[in-house]
Structures are given as structure tokens and as C-alpha cells.
PDB file of C-alpha atoms and ligand atoms in Angstrom:
ATOM      1  CA  MET A   1      87.565 125.258 109.416  1.00  0.00           C
ATOM      2  CA  ALA A   2      89.267 121.932 110.225  1.00  0.00           C
ATOM      3  CA  ILE A   3      87.571 119.192 108.203  1.00  0.00           C
ATOM      4  CA  ALA A   4      88.561 115.535 108.607  1.00  0.00           C
ATOM      5  CA  VAL A   5      87.567 112.406 106.704  1.00  0.00           C
ATOM      6  CA  TYR A   6      87.347 109.000 108.394  1.00  0.00           C
ATOM      7  CA  PRO A   7      87.385 106.459 105.560  1.00  0.00           C
ATOM      8  CA  GLY A   8      86.657 102.769 105.779  1.00  0.00           C
ATOM      9  CA  SER A   9      84.489  99.841 104.756  1.00  0.00           C
ATOM     10  CA  PHE A  10      82.309  99.879 107.905  1.00  0.00           C
ATOM     11  CA  ASP A  11      80.761  96.501 106.989  1.00  0.00           C
ATOM     12  CA  PRO A  12      79.156  97.007 109.508  1.00  0.00           C
ATOM     13  CA  VAL A  13      80.068  99.866 111.867  1.00  0.00           C
ATOM     14  CA  THR A  14      81.197  98.564 115.280  1.00  0.00           C
ATOM     15  CA  LYS A  15      81.564 100.195 118.712  1.00  0.00           C
ATOM     16  CA  GLY A  16      85.301 100.429 117.927  1.00  0.00           C
ATOM     17  CA  HIS A  17      84.564 102.622 114.899  1.00  0.00           C
ATOM     18  CA  LEU A  18      82.108 104.713 116.942  1.00  0.00           C
ATOM     19  CA  ASP A  19      84.737 105.314 119.594  1.00  0.00           C
ATOM     20  CA  ILE A  20      87.102 106.673 116.933  1.00  0.00           C
ATOM     21  CA  ILE A  21      84.278 108.786 115.385  1.00  0.00           C
ATOM     22  CA  LYS A  22      83.374 110.420 118.716  1.00  0.00           C
ATOM     23  CA  ARG A  23      86.999 111.211 119.554  1.00  0.00           C
ATOM     24  CA  ALA A  24      87.844 112.502 116.060  1.00  0.00           C
ATOM     25  CA  ALA A  25      84.697 114.645 116.016  1.00  0.00           C
ATOM     26  CA  ARG A  26      85.878 116.416 119.185  1.00  0.00           C
ATOM     27  CA  MET A  27      89.123 117.342 117.480  1.00  0.00           C
ATOM     28  CA  HIS A  28      87.705 118.799 114.250  1.00  0.00           C
ATOM     29  CA  ASP A  29      85.041 121.269 113.245  1.00  0.00           C
ATOM     30  CA  LYS A  30      83.571 118.742 110.906  1.00  0.00           C
ATOM     31  CA  LEU A  31      84.086 114.992 110.449  1.00  0.00           C
ATOM     32  CA  ILE A  32      82.952 113.150 107.342  1.00  0.00           C
ATOM     33  CA  VAL A  33      82.666 109.382 107.746  1.00  0.00           C
ATOM     34  CA  ALA A  34      83.340 108.091 104.256  1.00  0.00           C
ATOM     35  CA  VAL A  35      82.173 104.630 103.214  1.00  0.00           C
ATOM     36  CA  LEU A  36      84.329 103.237 100.447  1.00  0.00           C
ATOM     37  CA  ILE A  37      82.617 101.684  97.477  1.00  0.00           C
ATOM     38  CA  ASN A  38      85.051  98.822  96.946  1.00  0.00           C
ATOM     39  CA  SER A  39      84.138  96.274  94.319  1.00  0.00           C
ATOM     40  CA  ALA A  40      87.154  94.114  95.203  1.00  0.00           C
ATOM     41  CA  LYS A  41      85.775  93.195  98.607  1.00  0.00           C
ATOM     42  CA  HIS A  42      82.584  91.221  99.026  1.00  0.00           C
ATOM     43  CA  PRO A  43      80.730  93.149 101.663  1.00  0.00           C
ATOM     44  CA  LEU A  44      77.773  91.773 103.683  1.00  0.00           C
ATOM     45  CA  PHE A  45      75.985  95.115 103.462  1.00  0.00           C
ATOM     46  CA  THR A  46      75.425  97.326 100.441  1.00  0.00           C
ATOM     47  CA  VAL A  47      76.996 100.777 100.553  1.00  0.00           C
ATOM     48  CA  GLU A  48      73.543 102.323 101.071  1.00  0.00           C
ATOM     49  CA  GLU A  49      72.876 100.019 104.038  1.00  0.00           C
ATOM     50  CA  ARG A  50      76.285 100.808 105.585  1.00  0.00           C
ATOM     51  CA  VAL A  51      75.705 104.569 105.160  1.00  0.00           C
ATOM     52  CA  LYS A  52      72.238 104.313 106.733  1.00  0.00           C
ATOM     53  CA  LEU A  53      73.508 102.328 109.759  1.00  0.00           C
ATOM     54  CA  LEU A  54      76.310 104.849 110.290  1.00  0.00           C
ATOM     55  CA  GLN A  55      73.882 107.795 109.965  1.00  0.00           C
ATOM     56  CA  GLU A  56      71.636 106.245 112.651  1.00  0.00           C
ATOM     57  CA  CYS A  57      74.642 105.661 114.923  1.00  0.00           C
ATOM     58  CA  CYS A  58      75.969 109.224 114.447  1.00  0.00           C
ATOM     59  CA  ALA A  59      72.640 111.015 114.647  1.00  0.00           C
ATOM     60  CA  GLY A  60      73.526 112.471 118.067  1.00  0.00           C
ATOM     61  CA  ILE A  61      76.846 113.985 116.974  1.00  0.00           C
ATOM     62  CA  PRO A  62      76.063 117.272 115.205  1.00  0.00           C
ATOM     63  CA  ASN A  63      79.395 117.782 113.381  1.00  0.00           C
ATOM     64  CA  VAL A  64      79.461 114.301 111.834  1.00  0.00           C
ATOM     65  CA  THR A  65      78.130 113.490 108.378  1.00  0.00           C
ATOM     66  CA  VAL A  66      78.229 110.220 106.441  1.00  0.00           C
ATOM     67  CA  GLU A  67      78.869 109.816 102.747  1.00  0.00           C
ATOM     68  CA  SER A  68      79.976 107.128 100.336  1.00  0.00           C
ATOM     69  CA  PHE A  69      82.770 107.536  97.822  1.00  0.00           C
ATOM     70  CA  ASP A  70      84.484 105.793  94.965  1.00  0.00           C
ATOM     71  CA  GLY A  71      88.118 106.053  93.883  1.00  0.00           C
ATOM     72  CA  LEU A  72      91.029 107.505  95.791  1.00  0.00           C
ATOM     73  CA  THR A  73      90.427 108.629  99.353  1.00  0.00           C
ATOM     74  CA  VAL A  74      92.672 111.689  98.932  1.00  0.00           C
ATOM     75  CA  ASN A  75      90.664 112.859  95.927  1.00  0.00           C
ATOM     76  CA  PHE A  76      87.448 112.528  97.921  1.00  0.00           C
ATOM     77  CA  ALA A  77      89.027 114.377 100.873  1.00  0.00           C
ATOM     78  CA  LYS A  78      90.248 117.188  98.631  1.00  0.00           C
ATOM     79  CA  SER A  79      86.813 117.557  97.035  1.00  0.00           C
ATOM     80  CA  ARG A  80      85.395 118.111 100.557  1.00  0.00           C
ATOM     81  CA  HIS A  81      88.209 120.556 101.514  1.00  0.00           C
ATOM     82  CA  ALA A  82      89.413 118.172 104.195  1.00  0.00           C
ATOM     83  CA  THR A  83      93.022 118.339 105.373  1.00  0.00           C
ATOM     84  CA  VAL A  84      93.062 115.318 107.674  1.00  0.00           C
ATOM     85  CA  LEU A  85      92.407 111.598 107.184  1.00  0.00           C
ATOM     86  CA  VAL A  86      91.581 109.736 110.398  1.00  0.00           C
ATOM     87  CA  ARG A  87      92.472 106.050 110.884  1.00  0.00           C
ATOM     88  CA  GLY A  88      92.295 103.819 113.900  1.00  0.00           C
ATOM     89  CA  LEU A  89      95.257 101.682 114.981  1.00  0.00           C
ATOM     90  CA  ARG A  90      94.355  98.541 116.885  1.00  0.00           C
ATOM     91  CA  ALA A  91      97.637  96.654 117.088  1.00  0.00           C
ATOM     92  CA  VAL A  92     101.026  96.349 115.423  1.00  0.00           C
ATOM     93  CA  THR A  93      99.368  94.116 112.828  1.00  0.00           C
ATOM     94  CA  ASP A  94      97.530  97.210 111.488  1.00  0.00           C
ATOM     95  CA  PHE A  95     100.717  99.247 111.410  1.00  0.00           C
ATOM     96  CA  ASP A  96     102.509  98.015 108.256  1.00  0.00           C
ATOM     97  CA  ASN A  97      99.535  98.471 106.042  1.00  0.00           C
ATOM     98  CA  GLU A  98      98.429 101.753 107.596  1.00  0.00           C
ATOM     99  CA  ILE A  99     101.845 103.427 107.408  1.00  0.00           C
ATOM    100  CA  GLN A 100     102.133 102.446 103.743  1.00  0.00           C
ATOM    101  CA  LEU A 101      98.678 103.828 103.019  1.00  0.00           C
ATOM    102  CA  ALA A 102      99.408 107.073 104.920  1.00  0.00           C
ATOM    103  CA  GLN A 103     102.734 107.590 103.150  1.00  0.00           C
ATOM    104  CA  THR A 104     101.185 106.888  99.737  1.00  0.00           C
ATOM    105  CA  ASN A 105      98.334 109.284 100.416  1.00  0.00           C
ATOM    106  CA  HIS A 106     100.782 111.970 101.546  1.00  0.00           C
ATOM    107  CA  ALA A 107     102.868 111.492  98.421  1.00  0.00           C
ATOM    108  CA  LEU A 108      99.747 111.800  96.274  1.00  0.00           C
ATOM    109  CA  MET A 109      98.372 114.805  98.122  1.00  0.00           C
ATOM    110  CA  PRO A 110     100.910 116.577 100.386  1.00  0.00           C
ATOM    111  CA  GLY A 111      98.239 118.963 101.706  1.00  0.00           C
ATOM    112  CA  ILE A 112      96.438 116.125 103.447  1.00  0.00           C
ATOM    113  CA  ASP A 113      97.780 114.398 106.590  1.00  0.00           C
ATOM    114  CA  THR A 114      96.816 111.105 108.156  1.00  0.00           C
ATOM    115  CA  MET A 115      96.101 111.145 111.856  1.00  0.00           C
ATOM    116  CA  PHE A 116      96.108 107.848 113.775  1.00  0.00           C
ATOM    117  CA  LEU A 117      94.042 107.357 116.881  1.00  0.00           C
ATOM    118  CA  ALA A 118      95.010 104.467 119.131  1.00  0.00           C
ATOM    119  CA  THR A 119      92.029 102.245 119.706  1.00  0.00           C
ATOM    120  CA  SER A 120      90.627 102.179 123.216  1.00  0.00           C
ATOM    121  CA  ILE A 121      91.815  98.972 124.888  1.00  0.00           C
ATOM    122  CA  ARG A 122      88.164  97.996 125.274  1.00  0.00           C
ATOM    123  CA  TRP A 123      87.754  97.571 121.533  1.00  0.00           C
ATOM    124  CA  SER A 124      91.278  96.642 120.440  1.00  0.00           C
ATOM    125  CA  TYR A 125      90.255  93.109 119.441  1.00  0.00           C
ATOM    126  CA  LEU A 126      87.150  94.146 117.603  1.00  0.00           C
ATOM    127  CA  SER A 127      86.651  94.146 113.837  1.00  0.00           C
ATOM    128  CA  SER A 128      83.687  94.037 111.485  1.00  0.00           C
ATOM    129  CA  THR A 129      84.899  90.576 110.405  1.00  0.00           C
ATOM    130  CA  ILE A 130      84.706  89.264 113.983  1.00  0.00           C
ATOM    131  CA  VAL A 131      81.181  90.665 114.366  1.00  0.00           C
ATOM    132  CA  LYS A 132      80.073  88.895 111.198  1.00  0.00           C
ATOM    133  CA  GLU A 133      81.715  85.605 112.143  1.00  0.00           C
ATOM    134  CA  ALA A 134      80.139  85.675 115.596  1.00  0.00           C
ATOM    135  CA  ALA A 135      76.693  86.490 114.202  1.00  0.00           C
ATOM    136  CA  ARG A 136      76.944  83.825 111.523  1.00  0.00           C
ATOM    137  CA  TYR A 137      77.158  81.179 114.216  1.00  0.00           C
ATOM    138  CA  GLY A 138      74.429  82.688 116.338  1.00  0.00           C
ATOM    139  CA  SER A 139      76.528  84.407 119.002  1.00  0.00           C
ATOM    140  CA  ASP A 140      75.357  87.488 120.864  1.00  0.00           C
ATOM    141  CA  ILE A 141      76.904  90.560 119.237  1.00  0.00           C
ATOM    142  CA  SER A 142      75.211  93.216 121.391  1.00  0.00           C
ATOM    143  CA  LYS A 143      78.529  93.950 123.155  1.00  0.00           C
ATOM    144  CA  PHE A 144      80.184  94.866 119.852  1.00  0.00           C
ATOM    145  CA  VAL A 145      77.581  96.871 117.966  1.00  0.00           C
ATOM    146  CA  THR A 146      74.610  99.196 118.583  1.00  0.00           C
ATOM    147  CA  PRO A 147      71.056  97.752 118.627  1.00  0.00           C
ATOM    148  CA  ASN A 148      70.201  98.964 115.089  1.00  0.00           C
ATOM    149  CA  VAL A 149      73.303  97.258 113.687  1.00  0.00           C
ATOM    150  CA  GLU A 150      72.636  94.073 115.684  1.00  0.00           C
ATOM    151  CA  ALA A 151      69.111  93.916 114.219  1.00  0.00           C
ATOM    152  CA  ALA A 152      70.379  94.565 110.692  1.00  0.00           C
ATOM    153  CA  VAL A 153      73.091  91.865 110.960  1.00  0.00           C
ATOM    154  CA  LYS A 154      70.563  89.312 112.262  1.00  0.00           C
ATOM    155  CA  GLU A 155      68.148  90.171 109.472  1.00  0.00           C
ATOM    156  CA  LYS A 156      70.849  89.877 106.855  1.00  0.00           C
ATOM    157  CA  PHE A 157      71.887  86.388 107.973  1.00  0.00           C
ATOM    158  CA  ALA A 158      68.223  85.294 108.196  1.00  0.00           C
ATOM    159  CA  GLN A 159      67.751  86.489 104.605  1.00  0.00           C
ATOM    160  CA  LEU A 160      70.891  84.741 103.423  1.00  0.00           C
ATOM    161  CA  GLN A 161      69.801  81.475 105.017  1.00  0.00           C
ATOM    162  CA  LYS A 162      66.552  81.625 103.000  1.00  0.00           C
ATOM    163  CA  THR A 163      68.399  81.962  99.662  1.00  0.00           C
TER     164      THR A 163
HETATM  165  P1  LIG B 201      89.132  99.241 106.030  1.00  0.00           P
HETATM  166  O1  LIG B 201      88.605  98.158 105.131  1.00  0.00           O
HETATM  167  O2  LIG B 201      89.434 100.519 105.348  1.00  0.00           O
HETATM  168  O3  LIG B 201      90.223  98.791 107.002  1.00  0.00           O
HETATM  169  P2  LIG B 201      87.346  99.165 108.300  1.00  0.00           P
HETATM  170  O4  LIG B 201      85.911  99.500 108.299  1.00  0.00           O
HETATM  171  O5  LIG B 201      87.727  97.798 108.670  1.00  0.00           O
HETATM  172  O6  LIG B 201      87.856  99.622 106.897  1.00  0.00           O
HETATM  173  O7  LIG B 201      88.138 100.150 109.260  1.00  0.00           O
HETATM  174  C1  LIG B 201      88.116 101.556 109.104  1.00  0.00           C
HETATM  175  C2  LIG B 201      89.057 102.181 110.078  1.00  0.00           C
HETATM  176  O8  LIG B 201      88.588 101.907 111.421  1.00  0.00           O
HETATM  177  C3  LIG B 201      90.489 101.668 110.043  1.00  0.00           C
HETATM  178  O9  LIG B 201      91.350 102.743 110.318  1.00  0.00           O
HETATM  179  C4  LIG B 201      90.550 100.669 111.137  1.00  0.00           C
HETATM  180  O10 LIG B 201      91.862 100.534 111.693  1.00  0.00           O
HETATM  181  C5  LIG B 201      89.623 101.317 112.141  1.00  0.00           C
HETATM  182  N1  LIG B 201      89.029 100.318 113.069  1.00  0.00           N
HETATM  183  C6  LIG B 201      88.503  99.147 112.764  1.00  0.00           C
HETATM  184  N2  LIG B 201      88.074  98.493 113.871  1.00  0.00           N
HETATM  185  C7  LIG B 201      88.373  99.293 114.939  1.00  0.00           C
HETATM  186  C8  LIG B 201      88.251  99.197 116.311  1.00  0.00           C
HETATM  187  N3  LIG B 201      87.783  98.118 116.944  1.00  0.00           N
HETATM  188  N4  LIG B 201      88.665 100.233 117.074  1.00  0.00           N
HETATM  189  C9  LIG B 201      89.188 101.323 116.480  1.00  0.00           C
HETATM  190  N5  LIG B 201      89.365 101.456 115.154  1.00  0.00           N
HETATM  191  C10 LIG B 201      88.988 100.473 114.399  1.00  0.00           C
END
């Protein structure tokens, strides 16, 4: 069985991520979307919230599951018997960092390969950061995210404004 892991922060999941998820799910028997618990970054959403939003977005894709993980991605992948890590490449600016990550991961765990999917042109400019910036200043983000994520982002900023 070909099992792949798609790791990331997903803070929050965008239509760009969902495009990669749908395409990667078609190529593997099972795809695990893995939300990294990263204390170094200051995410807008908690890990639990990010997992829940992803689960809602992926509910219609039967071979996709969502989990969170801590520590090294390759260790998580090995524990799930995955042999592939999926990453999306948007532009050359992603390349340097991604190739370094892929080579490091391969050195750490030679049995696991990284597979890059080129982002659909439609979403090549899109990032979770852009979604958050746009929402912070009241812009319409419905083009970039699904309705459940749009509602969650709006609610989060409304909450933050109260504190
Ligand atoms: P990370 O913090 O690990 O980069 P992200 O959630 O930002 O986590 O991204 C996870 C993965 O999704 C990365 O491989 C990234 O290149 C990819 N990705 C991010 N935005 C898009 C997009 N608009 N289209 C396709 N892939 C994307």
C-alpha cells in the first residue's frame, strides 16, 4: 500500500493546499495530512483548530486522514509506514528551502522520498500568510479558502479584537 504524508503548518488550510491534497490523494492509496506542532512559529489557530478545519475540508475524500505531529517529519512518516512526503512548490522562492529539507529528510531516512507537486497557476500566489493579512484588514477571503475556514478566520480576528 502506498502511503504518503503531506506535512505543513496549515494555519489555516487554503485552496492551494486543497488542490495539492486532492492531486496527491489520487496518486496514493492513503494520504495523511500532518499538521506540525511547531512552538517556534506563532500560529493564528491552535493545532486542534487546524486539524478540525482540514478534516472538514477533506471529508469528501475517502483516502485522506488528518493528524497532528511533533518532532521530525520523517519519524512521523515512518511510524505511519509512509514512504512518500508530499510538498507543494509555488515558485523558485520555495525551491532553496524545499530542496534542503528534502535532502536532509532523505539523508535521515533513505526509505522515504519527497515528491514535489507544482502548484496550479491559479493558486501560485496564495499562502496562509496572505489569507491572514487580507482578513486582518477586512478583505474578502472567500476566493482563497473554503466557507468553514473563512468563518473561522473572521471569528478569530473578531475574538482578537475584543482582547
Ligand atoms: P510550512 O510551514 O511547512 O511551509 P504551509 O502550511 O505553509 O507549511 O505549507 C505546507 C505545504 O503546502 C508546503 O509544501 C507549501 O509549499 C505548500 N503550499 C502552500 N501554499 C500553497 C499553494 N498556494 N499551492 C500549493 N501548495 C502550497
